[in-house]
Amino acid sequence: MDEHTLRKSLSDIPLGGLRTFVQIGSTNDVALAWAAEGAPDLALICADEQTSGRGRGDRRWFTPPGSALAFSLVLRPLPGEEQSVSMFSGLGAIAVCEALGMRNLRPEIKWPNDVLIRGRKVCGILAEAVWMGEKADSIVMGIGVNVKPESIPLSDHLNYPATSIESEMGKSVDRLTLLRDILQALLYWRSLMTKDIFPNAWDNYLAFKGILVEIWTEGVTPKKGVVEGLEPDGSLRLHSQDGQVFTMQFGEVHLRPVL
Ligand code: BTN
């Protein structure tokens, strides 16, 4: 994935900047540092290999060379988008689902933003906000997609069954075209992020509807409930076995600069 070919493939996308790495610790760490230095909206960081890729909840994310998509976008919330920071995670998941749908796959979103194919995880998203007081100054959206089977971690490193796009399609997949399709879908859906159609699109991809799930946040006793759907703000609506409706708020990692 050399920079010249990447730039050519993404020439239609109005990126705010591009940094590519053959090998890097974590593209989200590069993006956070760049955001702190004033990276423009839609600055993109891509790596062929990550040596310390990060997942949600302090988990590690595996990106061996040449096998996956690992990239982070710096998004500067536009007027109106400040109110919907939690929606950015859904935006990434919808964009990946749209790109997979174009390949005749049937992706689903395990709330809030894991993308599954046939119940197996194919993509993870780590959205991190950089706060300036009460306002999100930037959102770093890190997306990792298992493209080739080699990108699937060994089973003892997995916390959820995983798959890759190539395993599902039974043929090789061009990573650059896939990246371009994801970014194009992301731009399209970003323009609709504050409209009703956005939570509806997210809801249409929602996995486990009508199914009993266990749900928890760090340090809190798990709850059980049947998935009903999404609230307009992206929270998940469920009902308990005794029929009581409850919602789960979006779980987010917040960073605060030292002032
Ligand atoms: C998860 O499912 O836990 C989220 C995984 C997010 C992985 C991506 S890969 C690109 C970006 N850089 C990182 O260090 N993490 C994200």
Coordinates of N, CA, C and O and ligand atoms in Angstrom, one line a residue, residues 25-29 50 52-56 59 61 63 69-72 114 121 123-126 142-144, ligand 1:
G25 N 2.8 2.1 15.4 CA 2.2 1.6 16.6 C 0.7 1.5 16.4 O 0.1 0.5 16.2
S26 N 0.1 2.7 16.4 CA -1.4 2.8 16.2 C -1.7 4.0 15.4 O -1.3 5.1 15.7
T27 N -2.5 3.9 14.4 CA -2.9 5.0 13.6 C -3.7 6.0 14.4 O -3.7 7.2 14.2
N28 N -4.5 5.5 15.4 CA -5.2 6.4 16.3 C -4.3 7.3 17.1 O -4.6 8.5 17.3
D29 N -3.2 6.8 17.5 CA -2.2 7.6 18.3 C -1.6 8.7 17.4 O -1.5 9.8 17.8
Q50 N 0.2 -2.4 12.0 CA 0.2 -1.8 13.3 C 0.8 -2.7 14.3 O 0.5 -3.9 14.4
S52 N 1.1 -1.9 17.7 CA 0.3 -1.8 19.0 C -1.0 -1.1 18.7 O -1.4 -0.2 19.4
G53 N -1.8 -1.7 17.8 CA -3.1 -1.3 17.5 C -4.0 -1.4 18.7 O -3.9 -2.4 19.5
R54 N -4.9 -0.4 18.9 CA -5.7 -0.4 20.1 C -7.2 -0.7 19.7 O -7.7 -0.2 18.7
G55 N -7.8 -1.5 20.6 CA -9.3 -1.7 20.4 C -10.0 -1.0 21.5 O -9.4 -0.3 22.4
R56 N -11.3 -1.2 21.6 CA -12.1 -0.6 22.6 C -11.8 -1.3 24.0 O -11.4 -2.4 24.0
R59 N -8.4 -3.1 24.8 CA -7.9 -4.3 24.2 C -7.0 -4.0 23.0 O -6.9 -2.9 22.6
W61 N -5.5 -4.6 19.1 CA -6.1 -4.8 17.8 C -4.9 -5.3 16.9 O -3.9 -4.6 16.8
T63 N -3.0 -6.1 13.5 CA -2.9 -5.7 12.1 C -1.6 -6.2 11.5 O -0.6 -5.5 11.5
L69 N -7.2 -3.5 6.5 CA -7.3 -2.0 6.5 C -7.2 -1.5 7.9 O -7.9 -2.0 8.8
A70 N -6.2 -0.6 8.1 CA -6.1 0.1 9.4 C -5.9 1.5 9.2 O -4.9 1.9 8.6
F71 N -6.9 2.3 9.5 CA -6.8 3.8 9.2 C -7.6 4.6 10.3 O -8.5 4.1 10.9
S72 N -7.2 5.8 10.4 CA -7.9 6.7 11.3 C -8.1 8.0 10.6 O -7.3 8.5 9.8
D114 N -19.5 -2.5 16.1 CA -18.8 -3.7 15.5 C -19.5 -4.1 14.2 O -20.8 -4.2 14.3
K121 N -17.2 -11.1 13.6 CA -16.7 -9.7 13.5 C -15.7 -9.6 12.4 O -14.7 -10.3 12.3
C123 N -15.0 -6.1 11.4 CA -14.5 -4.7 11.5 C -14.8 -4.2 12.9 O -15.8 -4.4 13.5
G124 N -13.8 -3.5 13.4 CA -13.9 -2.8 14.7 C -13.6 -1.3 14.6 O -12.8 -0.9 13.7
I125 N -14.3 -0.5 15.4 CA -14.1 1.0 15.3 C -13.8 1.5 16.7 O -14.5 1.2 17.6
L126 N -12.8 2.4 16.7 CA -12.5 3.0 18.0 C -12.6 4.5 17.7 O -11.7 5.1 17.0
G142 N -11.0 5.6 14.3 CA -10.1 4.5 13.9 C -10.9 3.3 13.4 O -11.8 2.8 14.1
I143 N -10.6 2.8 12.2 CA -11.3 1.7 11.6 C -10.4 0.6 11.3 O -9.4 0.8 10.6
G144 N -10.6 -0.6 11.7 CA -9.8 -1.8 11.4 C -10.7 -2.8 10.7 O -11.7 -3.2 11.3
Ligands
BTN1 C1 -12.5 -2.7 18.5 O1 -13.3 -3.4 17.9 O2 -12.2 -2.9 19.7 C2 -12.0 -1.4 17.9 C3 -10.8 -1.7 17.0 C4 -10.3 -0.5 16.3 C5 -9.1 -0.8 15.5 C6 -8.6 0.3 14.6 S1 -7.4 -0.1 13.5 C7 -7.1 1.5 13.1 C8 -7.2 2.3 14.4 N1 -5.9 2.3 15.1 C9 -6.0 1.7 16.3 O3 -5.0 1.6 17.1 N2 -7.2 1.2 16.4 C10 -8.1 1.5 15.3

